[in-house]
Amino acid sequence: MRITRVLSAALLTLGLAVSPAVADSTPSASPSADGDAPTEAGTSFRTAAEFEQGRTATASASTGDYLYWSFPADAGGRPTVRATVKLPEAAQSSSTWQLDVYDGLRRRQACQYGAQTRTAGAEATSVELSCTLRTVRAWSEQWSDDPLPGTYYIRLTTIRLATADLGLPVGVEVGADSKDIGGSAAVDGSLAQPLVPGIAVTSQQDEDEESSTKAVLSSLEPEDGWASGWWSDRWVWTAIGAVLAALAGIGGYSLTRGAGRPTRVPPPGA
């Protein structure tokens, strides 16, 4: 009975801890149209149109243009960027489109999977692209190109286009969402500040109050704020492991100590 109670308590503790972890691992809502999302795209990194994850940004442009957007991504998330280009009916030949994603240091990030580059035939009405990045890390070595928390930039353009089709009107929809990976991607360390535009100038202002320079910071951040970098569900699993190890020790001791003095051993002095 004692062993049964010990095992029941262990299973109950494990179940309570797993429930929130499973809930946190579900992906966020897919992008949906919203009035707060931008309806124009930027033409460079500095003028990139900002939008929040879970929303869809739209833009009207011309073939051959470079289109830029930006969105915030925090540590522990695996961002996925999707773009849909509505092609012009007057196109006379095929075209190749490419979706690139850059982090806050403007380093081009490789896609884990997804159709980052696609070719659309002359009769195609639209082309869809996607890019799933690696998990954003709270901290990494200087020589590494790991994704770090901060502002991420999207660049969409055509890399192969017939001269006759240059300048034709197109419509674009861009969205981003993230899947929470959790403690399996946690690291020991965190950045002093997220990599957002103007953060270095702002830090200098804090040290020198007489400076009159004004920095243009990114106006977007995750809904629950930037992660502190030290907490993750890895701590929960560590605590669960310690509890289970203690319960296993108690159970092993209960099994090996026996019920007391054996019945066949005579008492002392007999």
XYZ file of N, CA and C in Angstrom:
810
model
N 0.822 -1.205 0.000
C 0.000 0.000 0.000
C 0.862 1.263 0.000
N 1.968 1.210 0.772
C 2.823 2.384 0.834
C 3.427 2.687 -0.527
N 3.877 1.645 -1.254
C 4.447 1.843 -2.575
C 3.398 2.386 -3.530
N 2.167 1.907 -3.399
C 1.088 2.394 -4.273
C 0.836 3.867 -4.062
N 0.834 4.303 -2.775
C 0.624 5.722 -2.490
C 1.767 6.566 -3.032
N 2.996 6.039 -2.932
C 4.153 6.782 -3.440
C 4.062 6.965 -4.943
N 3.728 5.882 -5.666
C 3.617 5.971 -7.119
C 2.468 6.876 -7.533
N 1.347 6.840 -6.807
C 0.211 7.707 -7.133
C 0.574 9.174 -6.980
N 1.302 9.485 -5.913
C 1.720 10.878 -5.713
C 2.666 11.332 -6.808
N 3.557 10.443 -7.249
C 4.490 10.800 -8.314
C 3.772 11.075 -9.622
N 2.812 10.199 -9.961
C 2.053 10.398 -11.205
C 1.227 11.668 -11.154
N 0.643 11.974 -9.982
C -0.153 13.187 -9.855
C 0.713 14.427 -10.036
N 1.905 14.433 -9.423
C 2.816 15.562 -9.562
C 3.242 15.742 -11.005
N 3.551 14.627 -11.697
C 3.958 14.699 -13.090
C 2.844 15.223 -13.970
N 1.607 14.793 -13.724
C 0.477 15.241 -14.530
C 0.217 16.715 -14.375
N 0.314 17.247 -13.132
C 0.082 18.669 -12.916
C 1.131 19.520 -13.605
N 2.369 19.037 -13.672
C 3.437 19.825 -14.278
C 3.391 19.762 -15.795
N 2.961 18.621 -16.339
C 2.945 18.471 -17.784
C 1.843 19.291 -18.418
N 0.734 19.472 -17.734
C -0.408 20.168 -18.320
C -0.071 21.560 -18.812
N 0.542 22.451 -17.977
C 0.863 23.770 -18.513
C 1.919 23.744 -19.592
N 2.861 22.776 -19.510
C 3.900 22.707 -20.533
C 3.308 22.355 -21.884
N 2.330 21.433 -21.897
C 1.689 21.058 -23.151
C 0.894 22.213 -23.705
N 0.231 22.947 -22.816
C -0.558 24.090 -23.278
C 0.323 25.170 -23.874
N 1.540 25.360 -23.319
C 2.423 26.408 -23.822
C 3.050 26.038 -25.156
N 3.063 24.727 -25.483
C 3.738 24.307 -26.703
C 2.869 24.430 -27.937
N 1.606 24.802 -27.778
C 0.726 24.947 -28.925
C 1.071 26.211 -29.688
N 0.989 26.174 -31.030
C 1.322 27.367 -31.804
C 0.323 28.468 -31.587
N 0.788 29.709 -31.801
C -0.093 30.854 -31.655
C -1.079 30.892 -32.804
N -2.049 31.799 -32.696
C -3.087 31.880 -33.712
C -2.501 32.225 -35.061
N -3.077 31.656 -36.106
C -2.604 31.932 -37.455
C -2.944 33.360 -37.840
N -2.154 33.931 -38.749
C -2.390 35.325 -39.123
C -3.805 35.549 -39.640
N -4.412 36.643 -39.237
C -5.738 36.998 -39.705
C -5.760 38.483 -40.005
N -6.578 38.867 -40.954
C -6.646 40.272 -41.349
C -7.113 41.122 -40.187
N -6.516 42.305 -40.053
C -6.879 43.182 -38.956
C -6.646 44.617 -39.391
N -7.499 45.506 -38.885
C -7.386 46.898 -39.290
C -6.120 47.567 -38.825
N -5.453 47.033 -37.786
C -4.229 47.633 -37.277
C -3.008 47.253 -38.104
N -3.118 46.269 -38.966
C -1.978 45.844 -39.767
C -1.715 46.856 -40.881
N -0.451 47.028 -41.272
C -0.128 48.008 -42.319
C -0.673 47.590 -43.679
N -0.982 48.564 -44.485
C -1.476 48.334 -45.840
C -0.463 48.778 -46.889
N 0.727 49.139 -46.440
C 1.820 49.496 -47.330
C 3.098 48.835 -46.837
N 4.017 48.596 -47.731
C 5.304 48.004 -47.382
C 6.402 49.051 -47.476
N 7.470 48.831 -46.721
C 8.615 49.717 -46.809
C 9.481 49.367 -48.004
N 10.418 50.244 -48.298
C 11.319 50.032 -49.434
C 12.760 49.772 -48.986
N 12.999 49.712 -47.669
C 14.331 49.432 -47.138
C 14.178 48.957 -45.700
N 15.291 48.568 -45.085
C 15.244 48.148 -43.688
C 14.757 49.281 -42.785
N 15.182 50.492 -43.064
C 14.849 51.632 -42.211
C 13.373 52.004 -42.302
N 12.757 51.722 -43.417
C 11.353 52.102 -43.602
C 10.431 50.886 -43.586
N 10.908 49.739 -43.075
C 10.095 48.525 -43.056
C 8.795 48.753 -42.276
N 7.680 48.288 -42.826
C 6.377 48.435 -42.176
C 6.254 47.423 -41.038
N 5.893 47.905 -39.841
C 5.802 47.050 -38.664
C 4.419 46.413 -38.557
N 4.398 45.151 -38.134
C 3.131 44.486 -37.828
C 3.367 43.444 -36.744
N 2.328 43.139 -35.997
C 2.419 42.179 -34.907
C 2.206 40.766 -35.425
N 2.764 39.807 -34.709
C 2.530 38.413 -35.065
C 1.041 38.097 -34.910
N 0.544 37.241 -35.779
C -0.863 36.893 -35.754
C -1.721 37.800 -36.605
N -1.131 38.817 -37.247
C -1.869 39.716 -38.126
C -1.333 39.579 -39.552
N -2.100 40.086 -40.492
C -1.724 40.016 -41.902
C -1.522 41.417 -42.453
N -0.331 41.672 -42.946
C -0.019 42.945 -43.594
C -0.256 42.814 -45.091
N -0.752 43.862 -45.692
C -1.030 43.874 -47.127
C -0.304 45.036 -47.790
N -0.151 44.929 -49.098
C 0.500 46.007 -49.842
C 0.204 45.843 -51.318
N 0.150 46.974 -51.992
C 0.063 47.005 -53.452
C 1.393 47.513 -53.976
N 1.969 46.788 -54.922
C 3.298 47.140 -55.409
C 3.401 46.806 -56.889
N 4.611 46.892 -57.390
C 4.889 46.571 -58.790
C 5.966 45.504 -58.842
N 5.917 44.683 -59.864
C 6.948 43.660 -60.024
C 8.305 44.332 -60.176
N 9.277 43.813 -59.466
C 10.614 44.400 -59.458
C 10.905 45.206 -58.219
N 9.858 45.560 -57.436
C 10.074 46.323 -56.205
C 10.640 45.420 -55.108
N 11.382 46.033 -54.180
C 11.820 45.364 -52.957
C 10.881 45.805 -51.839
N 10.212 44.860 -51.201
C 9.220 45.156 -50.172
C 9.729 44.675 -48.820
N 9.577 45.533 -47.798
C 10.111 45.235 -46.471
C 9.022 45.374 -45.404
N 9.016 44.405 -44.450
C 8.176 44.470 -43.257
C 9.028 44.056 -42.055
N 8.533 44.319 -40.858
C 9.232 43.898 -39.641
C 8.218 43.457 -38.601
N 8.642 42.542 -37.719
C 7.799 42.041 -36.633
C 8.694 41.618 -35.470
N 8.176 41.611 -34.239
C 8.989 41.194 -33.093
C 8.932 39.684 -32.880
N 10.042 39.102 -32.454
C 10.108 37.680 -32.121
C 10.938 37.524 -30.852
N 10.425 36.734 -29.912
C 11.076 36.600 -28.610
C 11.738 35.236 -28.476
N 12.575 35.099 -27.435
C 13.301 33.856 -27.186
C 12.333 32.717 -26.911
N 12.693 31.539 -27.387
C 11.877 30.354 -27.170
C 10.844 30.099 -28.242
N 10.686 31.023 -29.183
C 9.708 30.853 -30.248
C 10.367 30.457 -31.565
N 9.614 29.754 -32.395
C 10.090 29.384 -33.723
C 9.200 30.084 -34.747
N 9.630 31.240 -35.271
C 8.779 32.019 -36.177
C 8.618 31.361 -37.547
N 7.434 31.525 -38.097
C 7.143 31.116 -39.466
C 6.559 32.315 -40.206
N 7.154 32.668 -41.321
C 6.713 33.799 -42.138
C 6.096 33.252 -43.423
N 4.931 33.794 -43.794
C 4.240 33.373 -45.016
C 3.909 34.596 -45.858
N 3.971 34.428 -47.156
C 3.651 35.517 -48.074
C 2.880 34.956 -49.260
N 1.868 35.713 -49.690
C 1.084 35.364 -50.877
C 1.132 36.537 -51.844
N 1.557 36.281 -53.061
C 1.660 37.313 -54.091
C 0.591 37.043 -55.147
N -0.284 38.010 -55.356
C -1.298 37.908 -56.409
C -0.715 38.491 -57.690
N -0.489 37.631 -58.653
C 0.236 38.006 -59.860
C -0.662 38.735 -60.854
N -0.079 39.580 -61.695
C -0.870 40.318 -62.686
C -1.346 39.407 -63.815
N -2.530 39.676 -64.324
C -3.074 38.887 -65.420
C -2.344 39.160 -66.730
N -1.701 40.316 -66.816
C -1.038 40.692 -68.071
C 0.367 40.123 -68.202
N 0.798 39.290 -67.231
C 2.152 38.731 -67.294
C 2.309 37.857 -68.531
N 3.445 37.989 -69.203
C 3.683 37.256 -70.442
C 4.624 36.081 -70.259
N 5.303 36.009 -69.125
C 6.247 34.915 -68.897
C 6.277 34.577 -67.412
N 7.006 33.538 -67.076
C 7.103 33.109 -65.691
C 7.972 34.072 -64.880
N 7.832 34.026 -63.567
C 8.618 34.875 -62.663
C 8.982 34.073 -61.423
N 10.116 34.389 -60.831
C 10.596 33.716 -59.625
C 10.620 34.705 -58.475
N 9.967 34.327 -57.363
C 9.868 35.189 -56.191
C 10.637 34.584 -55.026
N 11.174 35.456 -54.178
C 11.969 34.992 -53.043
C 11.618 35.770 -51.788
N 11.535 35.031 -50.669
C 11.224 35.592 -49.347
C 12.439 35.419 -48.455
N 13.019 36.532 -47.974
C 14.180 36.494 -47.084
C 13.808 37.072 -45.728
N 14.395 36.513 -44.657
C 14.149 36.982 -43.293
C 15.493 37.320 -42.651
N 15.565 38.482 -42.012
C 16.781 38.968 -41.352
C 16.477 39.235 -39.884
N 17.482 39.044 -39.019
C 17.286 39.318 -37.599
C 17.616 40.778 -37.300
N 17.632 41.138 -35.997
C 17.851 42.516 -35.602
C 19.219 43.060 -35.979
N 20.187 42.184 -36.227
C 21.511 42.604 -36.691
C 21.596 42.598 -38.212
N 20.445 42.404 -38.851
C 20.332 42.345 -40.312
C 21.173 41.216 -40.895
N 21.227 40.112 -40.160
C 21.866 38.911 -40.673
C 20.785 38.035 -41.297
N 21.008 37.610 -42.507
C 20.031 36.756 -43.180
C 19.963 35.404 -42.479
N 18.757 35.005 -42.105
C 18.553 33.771 -41.375
C 18.113 32.652 -42.317
N 18.721 31.496 -42.133
C 18.368 30.342 -42.957
C 17.019 29.782 -42.536
N 16.301 29.222 -43.484
C 14.997 28.615 -43.206
C 15.185 27.141 -42.876
N 14.573 26.699 -41.771
C 14.592 25.277 -41.450
C 13.842 24.485 -42.499
N 12.692 24.976 -42.867
C 11.917 24.368 -43.944
C 10.931 25.400 -44.470
N 10.333 25.073 -45.594
C 9.422 26.011 -46.240
C 9.893 26.346 -47.638
N 8.963 26.807 -48.476
C 9.276 27.192 -49.852
C 9.659 28.655 -49.867
N 10.950 28.926 -49.709
C 11.449 30.292 -49.655
C 11.511 30.936 -51.037
N 11.726 30.130 -52.054
C 11.799 30.611 -53.436
C 10.887 29.753 -54.300
N 10.070 30.434 -55.112
C 9.160 29.703 -55.992
C 9.050 30.405 -57.345
N 8.825 29.593 -58.362
C 8.627 30.118 -59.713
C 7.172 29.943 -60.118
N 6.569 31.007 -60.597
C 5.181 30.985 -61.044
C 5.143 31.082 -62.555
N 4.329 30.240 -63.170
C 4.189 30.262 -64.610
C 3.446 31.493 -65.089
N 3.445 31.688 -66.406
C 2.799 32.867 -66.974
C 1.298 32.884 -66.721
N 0.674 31.704 -66.589
C -0.760 31.626 -66.379
C -1.144 31.562 -64.907
N -0.172 31.547 -63.998
C -0.470 31.461 -62.564
C -1.094 32.764 -62.076
N -2.021 32.645 -61.147
C -2.683 33.828 -60.582
C -2.064 34.260 -59.261
N -1.358 33.358 -58.598
C -0.733 33.708 -57.318
C 0.405 32.742 -57.034
N 1.257 33.131 -56.102
C 2.352 32.282 -55.651
C 2.485 32.447 -54.146
N 2.678 31.336 -53.436
C 2.778 31.346 -51.978
C 4.179 30.922 -51.557
N 4.726 31.662 -50.589
C 6.056 31.369 -50.060
C 5.987 31.288 -48.540
N 6.917 30.555 -47.945
C 6.966 30.442 -46.488
C 8.393 30.162 -46.044
N 8.672 30.534 -44.811
C 10.003 30.326 -44.237
C 9.862 30.119 -42.740
N 10.243 28.945 -42.256
C 10.247 28.659 -40.827
C 11.676 28.744 -40.313
N 11.918 29.667 -39.402
C 13.266 29.885 -38.893
C 13.614 28.885 -37.808
N 14.863 28.898 -37.407
C 15.269 28.145 -36.224
C 14.712 28.818 -34.974
N 14.738 28.108 -33.867
C 14.219 28.650 -32.616
C 15.051 29.850 -32.162
N 14.370 30.921 -31.791
C 15.054 32.127 -31.318
C 15.677 31.837 -29.949
N 16.964 32.138 -29.803
C 17.689 31.867 -28.568
C 17.815 33.144 -27.734
N 17.839 32.982 -26.423
C 17.980 34.143 -25.544
C 19.395 34.705 -25.567
N 20.357 33.882 -25.973
C 21.757 34.316 -25.950
C 22.557 33.348 -26.813
N 23.653 33.824 -27.413
C 24.533 32.960 -28.188
C 25.910 33.596 -28.263
N 26.876 32.826 -28.726
C 28.231 33.334 -28.882
C 28.283 34.377 -30.000
N 29.298 35.258 -29.933
C 29.417 36.323 -30.919
C 29.662 35.785 -32.326
N 30.340 34.645 -32.426
C 30.644 34.098 -33.743
C 29.456 33.354 -34.348
N 28.432 33.111 -33.556
C 27.294 32.327 -34.029
C 26.294 33.218 -34.758
N 25.542 32.608 -35.675
C 24.483 33.333 -36.379
C 23.098 32.881 -35.917
N 22.999 32.399 -34.679
C 21.709 31.951 -34.148
C 20.721 33.111 -34.101
N 19.435 32.842 -34.350
C 18.422 33.900 -34.217
C 18.346 34.388 -32.774
N 18.292 35.704 -32.587
C 18.239 36.312 -31.265
C 16.973 37.146 -31.127
N 16.486 37.362 -29.903
C 15.236 38.120 -29.722
C 15.360 39.566 -30.184
N 14.303 40.065 -30.784
C 14.292 41.440 -31.259
C 13.416 41.580 -32.490
N 13.728 42.571 -33.307
C 12.974 42.847 -34.520
C 13.484 41.980 -35.669
N 12.558 41.398 -36.407
C 12.913 40.601 -37.580
C 12.356 41.280 -38.824
N 13.158 41.254 -39.887
C 12.802 41.930 -41.125
C 12.464 40.916 -42.209
N 11.446 41.234 -42.987
C 11.030 40.403 -44.118
C 11.295 41.189 -45.404
N 11.922 40.534 -46.362
C 12.131 41.153 -47.664
C 11.552 40.242 -48.743
N 10.703 40.812 -49.558
C 10.067 40.059 -50.642
C 10.350 40.750 -51.967
N 10.793 39.981 -52.944
C 11.067 40.552 -54.267
C 11.081 39.428 -55.286
N 11.095 39.799 -56.532
C 11.249 38.836 -57.614
C 12.697 38.829 -58.062
N 13.275 37.641 -58.200
C 14.692 37.531 -58.555
C 14.879 37.139 -60.012
N 13.788 36.781 -60.698
C 13.884 36.493 -62.133
C 12.580 36.930 -62.793
N 12.687 37.875 -63.696
C 11.498 38.463 -64.304
C 11.834 38.953 -65.704
N 10.936 38.704 -66.637
C 11.132 39.189 -68.001
C 11.000 40.703 -68.040
N 11.770 41.332 -68.896
C 11.742 42.791 -68.993
C 10.355 43.311 -69.346
N 9.616 42.570 -70.161
C 8.281 43.018 -70.565
C 7.299 43.042 -69.395
N 7.553 42.250 -68.353
C 6.647 42.182 -67.196
C 7.058 43.118 -66.075
N 8.127 43.842 -66.226
C 8.613 44.722 -65.170
C 7.635 45.883 -64.951
N 7.286 46.127 -63.706
C 6.408 47.239 -63.359
C 4.931 46.914 -63.346
N 4.549 45.678 -63.590
C 3.134 45.312 -63.540
C 2.636 45.296 -62.096
N 1.386 45.647 -61.827
C 0.889 45.710 -60.446
C 0.672 44.323 -59.841
N 1.012 44.190 -58.569
C 0.795 42.954 -57.817
C 0.231 43.305 -56.445
N -0.454 42.350 -55.843
C -0.943 42.486 -54.477
C -0.241 41.482 -53.582
N 0.098 41.891 -52.367
C 0.889 41.048 -51.477
C 0.225 40.973 -50.102
N 0.221 39.782 -49.522
C -0.206 39.564 -48.142
C 0.915 38.847 -47.396
N 1.282 39.372 -46.225
C 2.382 38.810 -45.442
C 1.921 38.620 -43.998
N 2.245 37.498 -43.401
C 1.905 37.232 -42.007
C 3.008 36.454 -41.313
N 3.000 36.461 -39.994
C 3.996 35.732 -39.204
C 3.354 35.224 -37.927
N 3.754 34.049 -37.494
C 3.343 33.505 -36.203
C 4.482 32.646 -35.663
N 4.418 32.307 -34.388
C 5.490 31.547 -33.752
C 4.924 30.373 -32.970
N 5.699 29.305 -32.932
C 5.392 28.161 -32.087
C 6.317 28.193 -30.882
N 5.745 28.089 -29.685
C 6.539 28.127 -28.459
C 7.211 26.779 -28.262
N 8.543 26.764 -28.330
C 9.290 25.518 -28.206
C 9.504 25.142 -26.745
N 9.684 26.131 -25.871
C 9.812 25.842 -24.447
C 11.234 25.563 -24.003
N 11.354 24.838 -22.891
C 12.643 24.642 -22.236
C 13.638 23.828 -23.029
N 13.198 23.063 -24.006
C 14.147 22.272 -24.796
C 15.119 23.153 -25.572
N 14.749 24.413 -25.795
C 15.622 25.342 -26.521
C 16.210 26.401 -25.602
N 16.020 26.288 -24.298
C 16.500 27.306 -23.366
C 18.018 27.250 -23.235
N 18.624 28.413 -22.989
C 20.064 28.517 -22.789
C 20.318 29.306 -21.508
N 21.507 29.126 -20.964
C 21.884 29.838 -19.742
C 22.488 31.184 -20.117
N 21.682 32.204 -20.102
C 22.146 33.536 -20.458
C 21.057 34.302 -21.172
N 21.233 35.605 -21.275
C 20.258 36.440 -21.977
C 20.943 37.720 -22.430
N 20.371 38.346 -23.452
C 20.880 39.626 -23.932
C 20.530 40.733 -22.944
N 21.360 41.759 -22.902
C 21.051 42.898 -22.050
C 19.799 43.615 -22.543
N 19.634 43.704 -23.859
C 18.472 44.339 -24.466
C 18.120 43.563 -25.732
N 16.852 43.520 -26.115
C 16.492 42.900 -27.394
C 17.053 43.706 -28.559
N 17.275 43.047 -29.667
C 17.870 43.693 -30.838
C 16.779 44.406 -31.634
N 16.489 45.629 -31.227
C 15.492 46.452 -31.907
C 16.164 47.742 -32.368
N 15.636 48.395 -33.405
C 16.256 49.623 -33.914
C 16.352 50.710 -32.851
N 17.517 51.345 -32.743
C 17.708 52.465 -31.840
C 18.051 52.111 -30.412
N 18.170 50.820 -30.086
C 18.397 50.442 -28.696
C 19.770 50.887 -28.220
N 20.776 50.902 -29.108
C 22.125 51.323 -28.708
C 22.156 52.814 -28.396
N 21.452 53.620 -29.190
C 21.418 55.058 -28.946
C 20.693 55.352 -27.644
N 19.619 54.626 -27.374
C 18.860 54.828 -26.139
C 19.700 54.477 -24.917
N 20.479 53.405 -24.988
C 21.347 53.033 -23.869
C 22.370 54.126 -23.594
N 22.899 54.751 -24.638
C 23.853 55.842 -24.462
C 23.178 57.044 -23.811
N 21.928 57.306 -24.132
C 21.204 58.420 -23.521
C 21.011 58.206 -22.026
N 20.791 56.953 -21.640
C 20.613 56.659 -20.216
C 21.875 56.991 -19.423
N 23.036 56.814 -20.053
C 24.288 57.115 -19.375
C 24.601 58.605 -19.389
N 24.168 59.283 -20.405
C 24.432 60.711 -20.537
C 23.112 61.452 -20.659
N 22.591 61.967 -19.566
C 21.271 62.603 -19.565
C 21.260 63.917 -20.330
N 22.431 64.519 -20.572
C 22.488 65.789 -21.267
C 22.377 65.632 -22.784
N 22.440 64.406 -23.268
C 22.360 64.195 -24.709
C 20.971 64.528 -25.215
N 20.911 65.262 -26.312
C 19.631 65.656 -26.888
C 19.251 64.794 -28.076
N 20.048 63.764 -28.383
C 19.768 62.891 -29.517
C 18.562 62.023 -29.208
N 17.672 61.912 -30.164
C 16.475 61.088 -29.999
C 16.577 59.874 -30.904
N 16.329 58.701 -30.330
C 16.394 57.465 -31.098
C 14.997 57.040 -31.518
N 14.915 56.454 -32.687
C 13.643 55.937 -33.188
C 13.613 54.443 -32.891
N 12.888 54.069 -31.847
C 12.802 52.676 -31.447
C 11.660 51.981 -32.159
N 11.786 50.652 -32.270
C 10.673 49.872 -32.783
C 9.514 49.989 -31.809
N 8.327 50.226 -32.329
C 7.164 50.440 -31.468
C 6.448 49.153 -31.114
N 6.941 48.010 -31.579
C 6.269 46.740 -31.334
C 7.111 45.856 -30.434
N 6.436 45.057 -29.615
C 7.073 44.051 -28.794
C 6.059 42.948 -28.539
N 6.490 41.768 -28.075
C 5.540 40.688 -27.788
C 4.462 41.123 -26.800
N 3.288 40.484 -26.866
C 2.148 40.877 -26.042
C 2.474 40.843 -24.555
N 3.230 39.855 -24.104
C 3.574 39.737 -22.688
C 4.947 40.323 -22.374
N 5.486 41.158 -23.263
C 6.791 41.775 -23.026
C 7.926 40.840 -23.406
N 9.133 41.394 -23.411
C 10.306 40.595 -23.748
C 10.648 39.665 -22.610
N 11.040 38.450 -22.926
C 11.368 37.452 -21.915
C 12.608 37.878 -21.141
N 12.647 37.501 -19.843
C 13.795 37.846 -19.007
C 15.009 37.008 -19.344
N 14.789 35.821 -19.938
C 15.905 35.002 -20.381
C 16.327 33.911 -19.420
N 15.917 33.987 -18.140
C 16.375 32.960 -17.201
C 15.297 31.937 -16.884
N 14.024 32.262 -17.045
C 12.974 31.314 -16.681
C 12.501 30.539 -17.904
N 12.331 29.230 -17.741
C 11.746 28.383 -18.767
C 11.174 27.154 -18.077
N 10.388 26.363 -18.822
C 9.808 25.175 -18.214
C 10.857 24.098 -17.945
N 12.124 24.363 -18.336
C 13.185 23.429 -17.968
C 13.345 23.354 -16.456
N 13.100 24.483 -15.767
C 13.159 24.462 -14.308
C 12.066 23.565 -13.735
N 10.902 23.557 -14.339
C 9.814 22.695 -13.873
C 10.206 21.232 -13.998
N 10.761 20.856 -15.156
C 11.159 19.471 -15.340
C 12.306 19.079 -14.404
N 13.193 20.016 -14.095
C 14.259 19.726 -13.126
C 13.675 19.437 -11.752
N 12.673 20.240 -11.343
C 12.022 20.007 -10.059
C 11.289 18.673 -10.056
N 10.638 18.330 -11.161
C 9.942 17.042 -11.242
C 10.928 15.888 -11.100
N 12.084 16.013 -11.766
C 13.090 14.964 -11.654
C 13.586 14.787 -10.229
N 13.768 15.907 -9.516
C 14.220 15.816 -8.125
C 13.170 15.135 -7.247
N 11.895 15.510 -7.464
C 10.819 14.893 -6.675
C 10.726 13.401 -6.945
N 10.785 13.006 -8.217
C 10.709 11.581 -8.549
C 11.894 10.807 -7.995
N 13.081 11.422 -8.021
C 14.253 10.746 -7.460
C 14.091 10.535 -5.961
N 13.544 11.543 -5.264
C 13.312 11.395 -3.826
C 12.282 10.314 -3.540
N 11.209 10.286 -4.309
C 10.176 9.266 -4.106
C 10.712 7.870 -4.409
N 11.558 7.770 -5.445
C 12.151 6.470 -5.753
C 13.051 5.997 -4.616
N 13.802 6.928 -4.007
C 14.645 6.550 -2.868
C 13.826 6.073 -1.684
N 12.728 6.778 -1.410
C 11.860 6.362 -0.301
C 11.252 4.996 -0.576
N 10.803 4.784 -1.835
C 10.220 3.488 -2.179
C 11.220 2.360 -2.085
N 12.454 2.608 -2.548
C 13.467 1.570 -2.460
C 13.814 1.222 -1.023
N 13.888 2.253 -0.181
C 14.167 1.996 1.221
C 13.045 1.180 1.869
N 11.797 1.509 1.531
C 10.660 0.783 2.111
C 10.666 -0.675 1.695
N 11.103 -0.975 0.477
C 11.131 -2.353 0.008
C 12.259 -3.167 0.632
N 13.377 -2.541 0.923
C 14.560 -3.289 1.376
C 14.695 -3.384 2.894
N 14.040 -2.499 3.649
C 14.253 -2.529 5.101
C 13.517 -3.683 5.770
N 12.504 -4.251 5.153
C 11.774 -5.360 5.747
C 10.739 -4.913 6.770
N 10.088 -5.909 7.418
C 9.009 -5.627 8.379
C 9.481 -5.630 9.820
N 10.758 -5.816 10.079
C 11.261 -5.843 11.455
C 12.095 -7.090 11.691
N 12.129 -7.593 12.958
C 12.924 -8.773 13.306
C 12.278 -10.020 12.694
N 13.088 -10.871 12.037
C 12.541 -12.131 11.499
C 11.921 -12.983 12.606
N 10.866 -13.722 12.277
C 10.159 -14.526 13.295
C 10.969 -15.715 13.766
N 11.903 -16.229 12.979
C 12.664 -17.429 13.364
C 13.890 -17.117 14.191
N 14.227 -15.843 14.377
C 15.409 -15.488 15.162
C 14.975 -15.376 16.626
N 15.593 -16.143 17.525
C 15.201 -16.053 18.943
C 15.593 -14.718 19.539
N 14.866 -14.239 20.505
C 15.182 -12.948 21.139
C 16.499 -13.036 21.906
N 17.116 -11.942 22.213
C 18.389 -11.948 22.960
C 18.203 -12.575 24.352
N 19.195 -13.412 24.768
C 19.186 -14.037 26.081
C 18.410 -15.306 26.121
N 17.846 -15.748 24.953
C 17.071 -16.993 24.976
C 18.008 -18.191 24.940
